[in-house]
Amino acid sequence: MSSNSFAYTEQSGGGETAELGQEATSTISPSGAFGLFSSDLKKNEDLKQMLESNKDSAKLDAMKRIVGMIAKGKNASELFPAVVKNVASKNIEIKKLVYVYLVRYAEEQQDLALLSISTFQRALKDPNQLIRASALRVLSSIRVPIIVPIMMLAIKEASADLSPYVRKNAAHAIQKLYSLDPEQKEMLIEVIEKLLKDKSTLVAGSVVMAFEEVCPDRIDLIHKNYRKLCNLLVDVEEWGQVVIIHMLTRYARTQFVSPWKEDDGLEDNEKNFYESDDELKEKTEDRKKPYTMDPDHRLLIRNTKPLLQSRNAAVVMAVAQLYWHISPKSEAGIISKSLVRLLRSNREVQYIVLQNIATMSIQRKGMFEPYLKSFYVRSTDPTMIKTLKLEILTNLANEANISTLLREFQTYVKSQDKQFAAATIQTIGRCATNISEVTDTCLNGLVCLLSNRDEIVVAESVVVIKKLLQMQPVQHGEIIKHMAKLLDSITVPVARASILWLIGENCERVPKIAPDVLRKMAKSFTNEDDLVKLQILNLGAKLYLTNSKQTKLLTQYILNLGKYDQNYDIRDRTRFIRQLIVPNEKSGALSKYAKKIFLAQKPAPLLESPFKDRDHFQLGTLSHTLNIKASGYLELSNWPEVAPDPSVRNVEVIELAKEWTPTGKAKKENPAKKFYSESEEEEESSDSSSSDSGEFYNILKYITHILVNPISTPVVLPTPALSPSLIADLEGLNLSTSSSVISVGTPVFVPGKTHVLLHRMSGKGLAANYFFPRQPCIFGDKMVSVQITLNNTSDRKIENIHIGEKKLPVGMQMHVFHPIDSLEPEGSITVSMGIDFCDSTQTASFQLCTKDDCFNVSIQPPIGELLLPVTMSEKDFKKEQGMLTGMNETSAVIIAAPQNFTPSMVLQKVVNVANVGVVPSGQDNIHRFAAKTVHSGSLMLVTVELKEGSTAQLIINTEKTVIGSVLLRELKPVLSQG
């Protein structure tokens, strides 16, 4: 303490602070405990005097130490009056720390906090966003009903604040106000509805949390914001991602039909493969309409997939439960690898993850079978982890791997952890019941354990053997005899009771041993545990009914002992058995059925997993962990039979303002018009068939030549034999800027990869493939050019091939090809289309139709095909990059072999993934690439900077941060792979 004071004295040089330091030094006393308490009291006095100082430096130092005390868990509540006096300090740093302190203690010291409420109200208008947000936090922490109107007004104003940080705190304050006064719910819902429309990723998670707390049943508030939340998800902070994913999981279960029907449909198709056309036609008519996933449903599944690689275990778990509850069963397997990766985390994370895997592995073993060894128990694992791993291994056991698992279990039985050893024996029993091929092997192994020195192991083995023998008691008389001999050595009540029950149940198969066992038990009856006494009574009753000659007197003796037992249950059971097996005048009608009652055939017990029925709780929730409905748990609804109207999620697209044109520069004409001569432009108004222009077809011919002859190596494309003006027009089709230094160039590389649009089996002979030629689209400057090749693989002519119904997300547009009259057998034709994907990888779904049929197909663009290459100088690149920093920049460090970092390899790998242009670089270790998004024309700048060793830094600068993040994820594995 004194050293801190002296240190401050030297820095400040102030006389007042020096005196404070001397006072603090003088308080230190060597007199034991009293001296220590005295020092603590004086230390707080020291802080109070520093807070009342005229110097901001002393106040700031005091506040730092107080906040440090709070961080360490120490009580600083007695300093509240001294701290609250500084709430109006003009020093920003002091005010921030004072607010931090007040948030912690405002609820405890409400009266004093209320005295400063006017100061907090003024602070809500402070120019500094941190002060405004902190003032709102303090105000909402004063839990006094009288200030509810003030809090409500502050929240409303903060929800419209220009700072997203303040709006985020407004969302947090909503929850506090609702818990203080639930009657404000309707007004708070209005604020939530407003904040849900917020486009900031900083606000999204907090407002969804407020929605979940205040009005989780108001699904209608989510409709218009659903797609926005799906697209923002990747950029939201981690805990916000968890909240949003859980909410969207519940939303999906109410708005979409079950995707699990899709798998059943696939199985039906396989079964019908060899049926005749007539039989197939009959079944097709009877079958329901095939399942088609809603594009919004697919959007959610696709946009959460990248988060499986999150560093936050809660995010990974949230995505895993989403896939489990709403994705097609054939796609859920993708989560297994990510969940297994989490098993390297701390034991608390392992516990939760293993619980969820245990639930999943019951229904879908195939998901986790490849990772069987990941669930082997380690000696350093705590018991709770060991038990869960055992549970999963049992669920994954099958004929193929059971021999390996049994060898593993043999090791576990020898563990010093007795609870774990007992659990392993139960596991062996479950394997024996589930897999009939190893039942005898497991039973013999358990019998061997009966000679174990450890009593707990023996006792648990007895209990499990008893359950196994119930399945096939006829074959195992010798084992029963062996277990009867163990009664002399086993002392655990459960084990003794199990042996007695087993002997009583099979008393007719061991007629010589059972009476002798009853004789021994009669001697020790009064000293036995209550559980054992009940089984002795049952054994006596069964022997009285089957072997009365030998055991009649012995049973009566035991019944007399039970009649005067101290335990009420024993006395009650004794009276019941006596009336049932020893009939007299007072006996009821049941006595004649005594034998049927006691010796009835009993069903074998089912050794089931404790996680069997736990999946009715949403995975990853507290309720699932506890296996009981926790307070605040929101249940998942069943899938609707018919999907609600999907149009409720459509959002009206607001046209953007016209692009600003610099003074003195005329805006460029529509490039499409430049295809036509002046005379053709005049004819265009009266006749729409101007596309017959010969020069226009020359351009089409040139583009088609490029499309059907993809380049396999990164080279510059040859210049076409067209007029220079037309070339300029073609290259400038997508230019949205008037800049002369940044222009769209030709692609450096065109990948030859094609994608299946329609398989010949599904298309009844019609096959279709598509690929992206990386050329400006002739149908629109915001469209991506798509080349489709149609093939007739049947032996008949296919007529009237055309595009039917289009199911496009809001804002997306499509320019289709002209209908094809007919396509001869073995014939092929290539057509062009244009699709405006709105700078997103959303799927464009539509119908590809023939004269007789319509087939549902979809096109999803790789992220790199949403770009057009840009040519610019290094100077312009650096200038643009300087304006796209901070939130507009994403980066990652890549590790790879040196041979992958040669200039040619970097160039080849980058342009293969993305349609970018190469920017000249004056540095050998830095490679720069530039592009612009097709729809909005936003710049996309890519930098690969090679470091020493085998590392490189990948940087992407763009206003389209979502596209930038996805492109970064696509480039990382390509650049780092061997």
mmCIF file with all atom_site columns, N, CA and C in Angstrom, residues 358-403:
data_model
loop_
_atom_site.group_PDB
_atom_site.id
_atom_site.type_symbol
_atom_site.label_atom_id
_atom_site.label_alt_id
_atom_site.label_comp_id
_atom_site.label_asym_id
_atom_site.label_entity_id
_atom_site.label_seq_id
_atom_site.pdbx_PDB_ins_code
_atom_site.Cartn_x
_atom_site.Cartn_y
_atom_site.Cartn_z
_atom_site.occupancy
_atom_site.B_iso_or_equiv
_atom_site.pdbx_formal_charge
_atom_site.auth_seq_id
_atom_site.auth_comp_id
_atom_site.auth_asym_id
_atom_site.auth_atom_id
_atom_site.pdbx_PDB_model_num
ATOM 1   N N  . ALA A 1 358 ? -23.876 -37.777 -26.990 1.00 0.00 ? 358 ALA A N  1
ATOM 2   C CA . ALA A 1 358 ? -24.532 -38.983 -26.478 1.00 0.00 ? 358 ALA A CA 1
ATOM 3   C C  . ALA A 1 358 ? -25.978 -39.053 -26.960 1.00 0.00 ? 358 ALA A C  1
ATOM 4   N N  . THR A 1 359 ? -26.664 -37.914 -26.974 1.00 0.00 ? 359 THR A N  1
ATOM 5   C CA . THR A 1 359 ? -28.047 -37.890 -27.458 1.00 0.00 ? 359 THR A CA 1
ATOM 6   C C  . THR A 1 359 ? -28.109 -38.169 -28.955 1.00 0.00 ? 359 THR A C  1
ATOM 7   N N  . MET A 1 360 ? -27.198 -37.546 -29.716 1.00 0.00 ? 360 MET A N  1
ATOM 8   C CA . MET A 1 360 ? -27.208 -37.729 -31.171 1.00 0.00 ? 360 MET A CA 1
ATOM 9   C C  . MET A 1 360 ? -26.856 -39.160 -31.567 1.00 0.00 ? 360 MET A C  1
ATOM 10  N N  . SER A 1 361 ? -25.885 -39.745 -30.866 1.00 0.00 ? 361 SER A N  1
ATOM 11  C CA . SER A 1 361 ? -25.367 -41.052 -31.272 1.00 0.00 ? 361 SER A CA 1
ATOM 12  C C  . SER A 1 361 ? -26.393 -42.175 -31.100 1.00 0.00 ? 361 SER A C  1
ATOM 13  N N  . ILE A 1 362 ? -27.445 -41.926 -30.331 1.00 0.00 ? 362 ILE A N  1
ATOM 14  C CA . ILE A 1 362 ? -28.492 -42.942 -30.183 1.00 0.00 ? 362 ILE A CA 1
ATOM 15  C C  . ILE A 1 362 ? -29.256 -43.108 -31.497 1.00 0.00 ? 362 ILE A C  1
ATOM 16  N N  . GLN A 1 363 ? -29.583 -41.977 -32.138 1.00 0.00 ? 363 GLN A N  1
ATOM 17  C CA . GLN A 1 363 ? -30.397 -42.022 -33.353 1.00 0.00 ? 363 GLN A CA 1
ATOM 18  C C  . GLN A 1 363 ? -29.569 -42.204 -34.620 1.00 0.00 ? 363 GLN A C  1
ATOM 19  N N  . ARG A 1 364 ? -28.384 -41.604 -34.662 1.00 0.00 ? 364 ARG A N  1
ATOM 20  C CA . ARG A 1 364 ? -27.586 -41.650 -35.893 1.00 0.00 ? 364 ARG A CA 1
ATOM 21  C C  . ARG A 1 364 ? -26.143 -42.042 -35.579 1.00 0.00 ? 364 ARG A C  1
ATOM 22  N N  . LYS A 1 365 ? -25.919 -43.347 -35.475 1.00 0.00 ? 365 LYS A N  1
ATOM 23  C CA . LYS A 1 365 ? -24.585 -43.840 -35.134 1.00 0.00 ? 365 LYS A CA 1
ATOM 24  C C  . LYS A 1 365 ? -23.562 -43.466 -36.198 1.00 0.00 ? 365 LYS A C  1
ATOM 25  N N  . GLY A 1 366 ? -23.999 -43.476 -37.457 1.00 0.00 ? 366 GLY A N  1
ATOM 26  C CA . GLY A 1 366 ? -23.063 -43.256 -38.556 1.00 0.00 ? 366 GLY A CA 1
ATOM 27  C C  . GLY A 1 366 ? -22.326 -41.936 -38.495 1.00 0.00 ? 366 GLY A C  1
ATOM 28  N N  . MET A 1 367 ? -22.914 -40.943 -37.823 1.00 0.00 ? 367 MET A N  1
ATOM 29  C CA . MET A 1 367 ? -22.276 -39.631 -37.750 1.00 0.00 ? 367 MET A CA 1
ATOM 30  C C  . MET A 1 367 ? -20.944 -39.676 -37.028 1.00 0.00 ? 367 MET A C  1
ATOM 31  N N  . PHE A 1 368 ? -20.868 -40.507 -35.966 1.00 0.00 ? 368 PHE A N  1
ATOM 32  C CA . PHE A 1 368 ? -19.689 -40.460 -35.101 1.00 0.00 ? 368 PHE A CA 1
ATOM 33  C C  . PHE A 1 368 ? -18.840 -41.733 -35.160 1.00 0.00 ? 368 PHE A C  1
ATOM 34  N N  . GLU A 1 369 ? -19.241 -42.727 -35.941 1.00 0.00 ? 369 GLU A N  1
ATOM 35  C CA . GLU A 1 369 ? -18.449 -43.953 -36.027 1.00 0.00 ? 369 GLU A CA 1
ATOM 36  C C  . GLU A 1 369 ? -17.024 -43.720 -36.515 1.00 0.00 ? 369 GLU A C  1
ATOM 37  N N  . PRO A 1 370 ? -16.799 -42.810 -37.477 1.00 0.00 ? 370 PRO A N  1
ATOM 38  C CA . PRO A 1 370 ? -15.408 -42.587 -37.923 1.00 0.00 ? 370 PRO A CA 1
ATOM 39  C C  . PRO A 1 370 ? -14.500 -42.024 -36.822 1.00 0.00 ? 370 PRO A C  1
ATOM 40  N N  . TYR A 1 371 ? -15.089 -41.474 -35.761 1.00 0.00 ? 371 TYR A N  1
ATOM 41  C CA . TYR A 1 371 ? -14.303 -40.841 -34.695 1.00 0.00 ? 371 TYR A CA 1
ATOM 42  C C  . TYR A 1 371 ? -14.341 -41.667 -33.412 1.00 0.00 ? 371 TYR A C  1
ATOM 43  N N  . LEU A 1 372 ? -14.486 -42.983 -33.552 1.00 0.00 ? 372 LEU A N  1
ATOM 44  C CA . LEU A 1 372 ? -14.643 -43.865 -32.391 1.00 0.00 ? 372 LEU A CA 1
ATOM 45  C C  . LEU A 1 372 ? -13.512 -43.693 -31.385 1.00 0.00 ? 372 LEU A C  1
ATOM 46  N N  . LYS A 1 373 ? -12.280 -43.603 -31.874 1.00 0.00 ? 373 LYS A N  1
ATOM 47  C CA . LYS A 1 373 ? -11.126 -43.519 -30.970 1.00 0.00 ? 373 LYS A CA 1
ATOM 48  C C  . LYS A 1 373 ? -11.078 -42.198 -30.201 1.00 0.00 ? 373 LYS A C  1
ATOM 49  N N  . SER A 1 374 ? -11.773 -41.193 -30.692 1.00 0.00 ? 374 SER A N  1
ATOM 50  C CA . SER A 1 374 ? -11.808 -39.908 -29.984 1.00 0.00 ? 374 SER A CA 1
ATOM 51  C C  . SER A 1 374 ? -12.557 -40.014 -28.668 1.00 0.00 ? 374 SER A C  1
ATOM 52  N N  . PHE A 1 375 ? -13.341 -41.087 -28.520 1.00 0.00 ? 375 PHE A N  1
ATOM 53  C CA . PHE A 1 375 ? -14.134 -41.256 -27.305 1.00 0.00 ? 375 PHE A CA 1
ATOM 54  C C  . PHE A 1 375 ? -13.518 -42.278 -26.348 1.00 0.00 ? 375 PHE A C  1
ATOM 55  N N  . TYR A 1 376 ? -12.309 -42.753 -26.672 1.00 0.00 ? 376 TYR A N  1
ATOM 56  C CA . TYR A 1 376 ? -11.628 -43.627 -25.722 1.00 0.00 ? 376 TYR A CA 1
ATOM 57  C C  . TYR A 1 376 ? -11.275 -42.833 -24.466 1.00 0.00 ? 376 TYR A C  1
ATOM 58  N N  . VAL A 1 377 ? -11.373 -43.479 -23.331 1.00 0.00 ? 377 VAL A N  1
ATOM 59  C CA . VAL A 1 377 ? -11.186 -42.798 -22.047 1.00 0.00 ? 377 VAL A CA 1
ATOM 60  C C  . VAL A 1 377 ? -9.701  -42.645 -21.750 1.00 0.00 ? 377 VAL A C  1
ATOM 61  N N  . ARG A 1 378 ? -9.344  -41.476 -21.238 1.00 0.00 ? 378 ARG A N  1
ATOM 62  C CA . ARG A 1 378 ? -7.959  -41.227 -20.808 1.00 0.00 ? 378 ARG A CA 1
ATOM 63  C C  . ARG A 1 378 ? -7.892  -41.289 -19.291 1.00 0.00 ? 378 ARG A C  1
ATOM 64  N N  . SER A 1 379 ? -6.731  -41.642 -18.796 1.00 0.00 ? 379 SER A N  1
ATOM 65  C CA . SER A 1 379 ? -6.579  -41.767 -17.341 1.00 0.00 ? 379 SER A CA 1
ATOM 66  C C  . SER A 1 379 ? -6.746  -40.425 -16.644 1.00 0.00 ? 379 SER A C  1
ATOM 67  N N  . THR A 1 380 ? -6.472  -39.330 -17.370 1.00 0.00 ? 380 THR A N  1
ATOM 68  C CA . THR A 1 380 ? -6.560  -37.990 -16.764 1.00 0.00 ? 380 THR A CA 1
ATOM 69  C C  . THR A 1 380 ? -7.972  -37.411 -16.815 1.00 0.00 ? 380 THR A C  1
ATOM 70  N N  . ASP A 1 381 ? -8.882  -38.072 -17.488 1.00 0.00 ? 381 ASP A N  1
ATOM 71  C CA . ASP A 1 381 ? -10.255 -37.564 -17.575 1.00 0.00 ? 381 ASP A CA 1
ATOM 72  C C  . ASP A 1 381 ? -10.944 -37.649 -16.217 1.00 0.00 ? 381 ASP A C  1
ATOM 73  N N  . PRO A 1 382 ? -11.730 -36.632 -15.859 1.00 0.00 ? 382 PRO A N  1
ATOM 74  C CA . PRO A 1 382 ? -12.538 -36.737 -14.629 1.00 0.00 ? 382 PRO A CA 1
ATOM 75  C C  . PRO A 1 382 ? -13.647 -37.768 -14.816 1.00 0.00 ? 382 PRO A C  1
ATOM 76  N N  . THR A 1 383 ? -14.209 -38.240 -13.716 1.00 0.00 ? 383 THR A N  1
ATOM 77  C CA . THR A 1 383 ? -15.204 -39.319 -13.777 1.00 0.00 ? 383 THR A CA 1
ATOM 78  C C  . THR A 1 383 ? -16.396 -38.956 -14.654 1.00 0.00 ? 383 THR A C  1
ATOM 79  N N  . MET A 1 384 ? -16.859 -37.705 -14.567 1.00 0.00 ? 384 MET A N  1
ATOM 80  C CA . MET A 1 384 ? -18.048 -37.329 -15.346 1.00 0.00 ? 384 MET A CA 1
ATOM 81  C C  . MET A 1 384 ? -17.784 -37.444 -16.850 1.00 0.00 ? 384 MET A C  1
ATOM 82  N N  . ILE A 1 385 ? -16.541 -37.135 -17.270 1.00 0.00 ? 385 ILE A N  1
ATOM 83  C CA . ILE A 1 385 ? -16.184 -37.247 -18.687 1.00 0.00 ? 385 ILE A CA 1
ATOM 84  C C  . ILE A 1 385 ? -16.059 -38.723 -19.075 1.00 0.00 ? 385 ILE A C  1
ATOM 85  N N  . LYS A 1 386 ? -15.443 -39.512 -18.203 1.00 0.00 ? 386 LYS A N  1
ATOM 86  C CA . LYS A 1 386 ? -15.288 -40.943 -18.482 1.00 0.00 ? 386 LYS A CA 1
ATOM 87  C C  . LYS A 1 386 ? -16.653 -41.607 -18.681 1.00 0.00 ? 386 LYS A C  1
ATOM 88  N N  . THR A 1 387 ? -17.579 -41.290 -17.802 1.00 0.00 ? 387 THR A N  1
ATOM 89  C CA . THR A 1 387 ? -18.907 -41.911 -17.875 1.00 0.00 ? 387 THR A CA 1
ATOM 90  C C  . THR A 1 387 ? -19.608 -41.564 -19.181 1.00 0.00 ? 387 THR A C  1
ATOM 91  N N  . LEU A 1 388 ? -19.505 -40.303 -19.607 1.00 0.00 ? 388 LEU A N  1
ATOM 92  C CA . LEU A 1 388 ? -20.144 -39.885 -20.856 1.00 0.00 ? 388 LEU A CA 1
ATOM 93  C C  . LEU A 1 388 ? -19.497 -40.548 -22.067 1.00 0.00 ? 388 LEU A C  1
ATOM 94  N N  . LYS A 1 389 ? -18.173 -40.674 -22.042 1.00 0.00 ? 389 LYS A N  1
ATOM 95  C CA . LYS A 1 389 ? -17.494 -41.351 -23.157 1.00 0.00 ? 389 LYS A CA 1
ATOM 96  C C  . LYS A 1 389 ? -17.925 -42.821 -23.240 1.00 0.00 ? 389 LYS A C  1
ATOM 97  N N  . LEU A 1 390 ? -18.077 -43.446 -22.071 1.00 0.00 ? 390 LEU A N  1
ATOM 98  C CA . LEU A 1 390 ? -18.570 -44.819 -22.040 1.00 0.00 ? 390 LEU A CA 1
ATOM 99  C C  . LEU A 1 390 ? -19.949 -44.918 -22.680 1.00 0.00 ? 390 LEU A C  1
ATOM 100 N N  . GLU A 1 391 ? -20.787 -43.954 -22.351 1.00 0.00 ? 391 GLU A N  1
ATOM 101 C CA . GLU A 1 391 ? -22.149 -43.918 -22.891 1.00 0.00 ? 391 GLU A CA 1
ATOM 102 C C  . GLU A 1 391 ? -22.119 -43.848 -24.417 1.00 0.00 ? 391 GLU A C  1
ATOM 103 N N  . ILE A 1 392 ? -21.246 -42.993 -24.959 1.00 0.00 ? 392 ILE A N  1
ATOM 104 C CA . ILE A 1 392 ? -21.163 -42.830 -26.414 1.00 0.00 ? 392 ILE A CA 1
ATOM 105 C C  . ILE A 1 392 ? -20.599 -44.092 -27.065 1.00 0.00 ? 392 ILE A C  1
ATOM 106 N N  . LEU A 1 393 ? -19.562 -44.676 -26.456 1.00 0.00 ? 393 LEU A N  1
ATOM 107 C CA . LEU A 1 393 ? -18.991 -45.911 -27.000 1.00 0.00 ? 393 LEU A CA 1
ATOM 108 C C  . LEU A 1 393 ? -20.044 -47.019 -27.047 1.00 0.00 ? 393 LEU A C  1
ATOM 109 N N  . THR A 1 394 ? -20.889 -47.071 -26.027 1.00 0.00 ? 394 THR A N  1
ATOM 110 C CA . THR A 1 394 ? -21.961 -48.076 -26.008 1.00 0.00 ? 394 THR A CA 1
ATOM 111 C C  . THR A 1 394 ? -22.951 -47.829 -27.137 1.00 0.00 ? 394 THR A C  1
ATOM 112 N N  . ASN A 1 395 ? -23.300 -46.566 -27.354 1.00 0.00 ? 395 ASN A N  1
ATOM 113 C CA . ASN A 1 395 ? -24.242 -46.240 -28.425 1.00 0.00 ? 395 ASN A CA 1
ATOM 114 C C  . ASN A 1 395 ? -23.673 -46.566 -29.803 1.00 0.00 ? 395 ASN A C  1
ATOM 115 N N  . LEU A 1 396 ? -22.346 -46.438 -29.943 1.00 0.00 ? 396 LEU A N  1
ATOM 116 C CA . LEU A 1 396 ? -21.705 -46.667 -31.245 1.00 0.00 ? 396 LEU A CA 1
ATOM 117 C C  . LEU A 1 396 ? -21.344 -48.133 -31.478 1.00 0.00 ? 396 LEU A C  1
ATOM 118 N N  . ALA A 1 397 ? -21.490 -48.964 -30.454 1.00 0.00 ? 397 ALA A N  1
ATOM 119 C CA . ALA A 1 397 ? -21.080 -50.370 -30.569 1.00 0.00 ? 397 ALA A CA 1
ATOM 120 C C  . ALA A 1 397 ? -21.930 -51.104 -31.602 1.00 0.00 ? 397 ALA A C  1
ATOM 121 N N  . ASN A 1 398 ? -21.278 -51.894 -32.447 1.00 0.00 ? 398 ASN A N  1
ATOM 122 C CA . ASN A 1 398 ? -21.973 -52.765 -33.402 1.00 0.00 ? 398 ASN A CA 1
ATOM 123 C C  . ASN A 1 398 ? -21.145 -54.018 -33.638 1.00 0.00 ? 398 ASN A C  1
ATOM 124 N N  . GLU A 1 399 ? -21.621 -54.890 -34.499 1.00 0.00 ? 399 GLU A N  1
ATOM 125 C CA . GLU A 1 399 ? -20.930 -56.156 -34.717 1.00 0.00 ? 399 GLU A CA 1
ATOM 126 C C  . GLU A 1 399 ? -19.503 -55.964 -35.199 1.00 0.00 ? 399 GLU A C  1
ATOM 127 N N  . ALA A 1 400 ? -19.266 -54.891 -35.959 1.00 0.00 ? 400 ALA A N  1
ATOM 128 C CA . ALA A 1 400 ? -17.941 -54.680 -36.543 1.00 0.00 ? 400 ALA A CA 1
ATOM 129 C C  . ALA A 1 400 ? -16.898 -54.234 -35.524 1.00 0.00 ? 400 ALA A C  1
ATOM 130 N N  . ASN A 1 401 ? -17.311 -53.409 -34.552 1.00 0.00 ? 401 ASN A N  1
ATOM 131 C CA . ASN A 1 401 ? -16.309 -52.835 -33.637 1.00 0.00 ? 401 ASN A CA 1
ATOM 132 C C  . ASN A 1 401 ? -16.402 -53.355 -32.203 1.00 0.00 ? 401 ASN A C  1
ATOM 133 N N  . ILE A 1 402 ? -17.322 -54.294 -31.933 1.00 0.00 ? 402 ILE A N  1
ATOM 134 C CA . ILE A 1 402 ? -17.546 -54.698 -30.542 1.00 0.00 ? 402 ILE A CA 1
ATOM 135 C C  . ILE A 1 402 ? -16.328 -55.408 -29.947 1.00 0.00 ? 402 ILE A C  1
ATOM 136 N N  . SER A 1 403 ? -15.610 -56.175 -30.770 1.00 0.00 ? 403 SER A N  1
ATOM 137 C CA . SER A 1 403 ? -14.439 -56.882 -30.216 1.00 0.00 ? 403 SER A CA 1
ATOM 138 C C  . SER A 1 403 ? -13.384 -55.887 -29.752 1.00 0.00 ? 403 SER A C  1
#
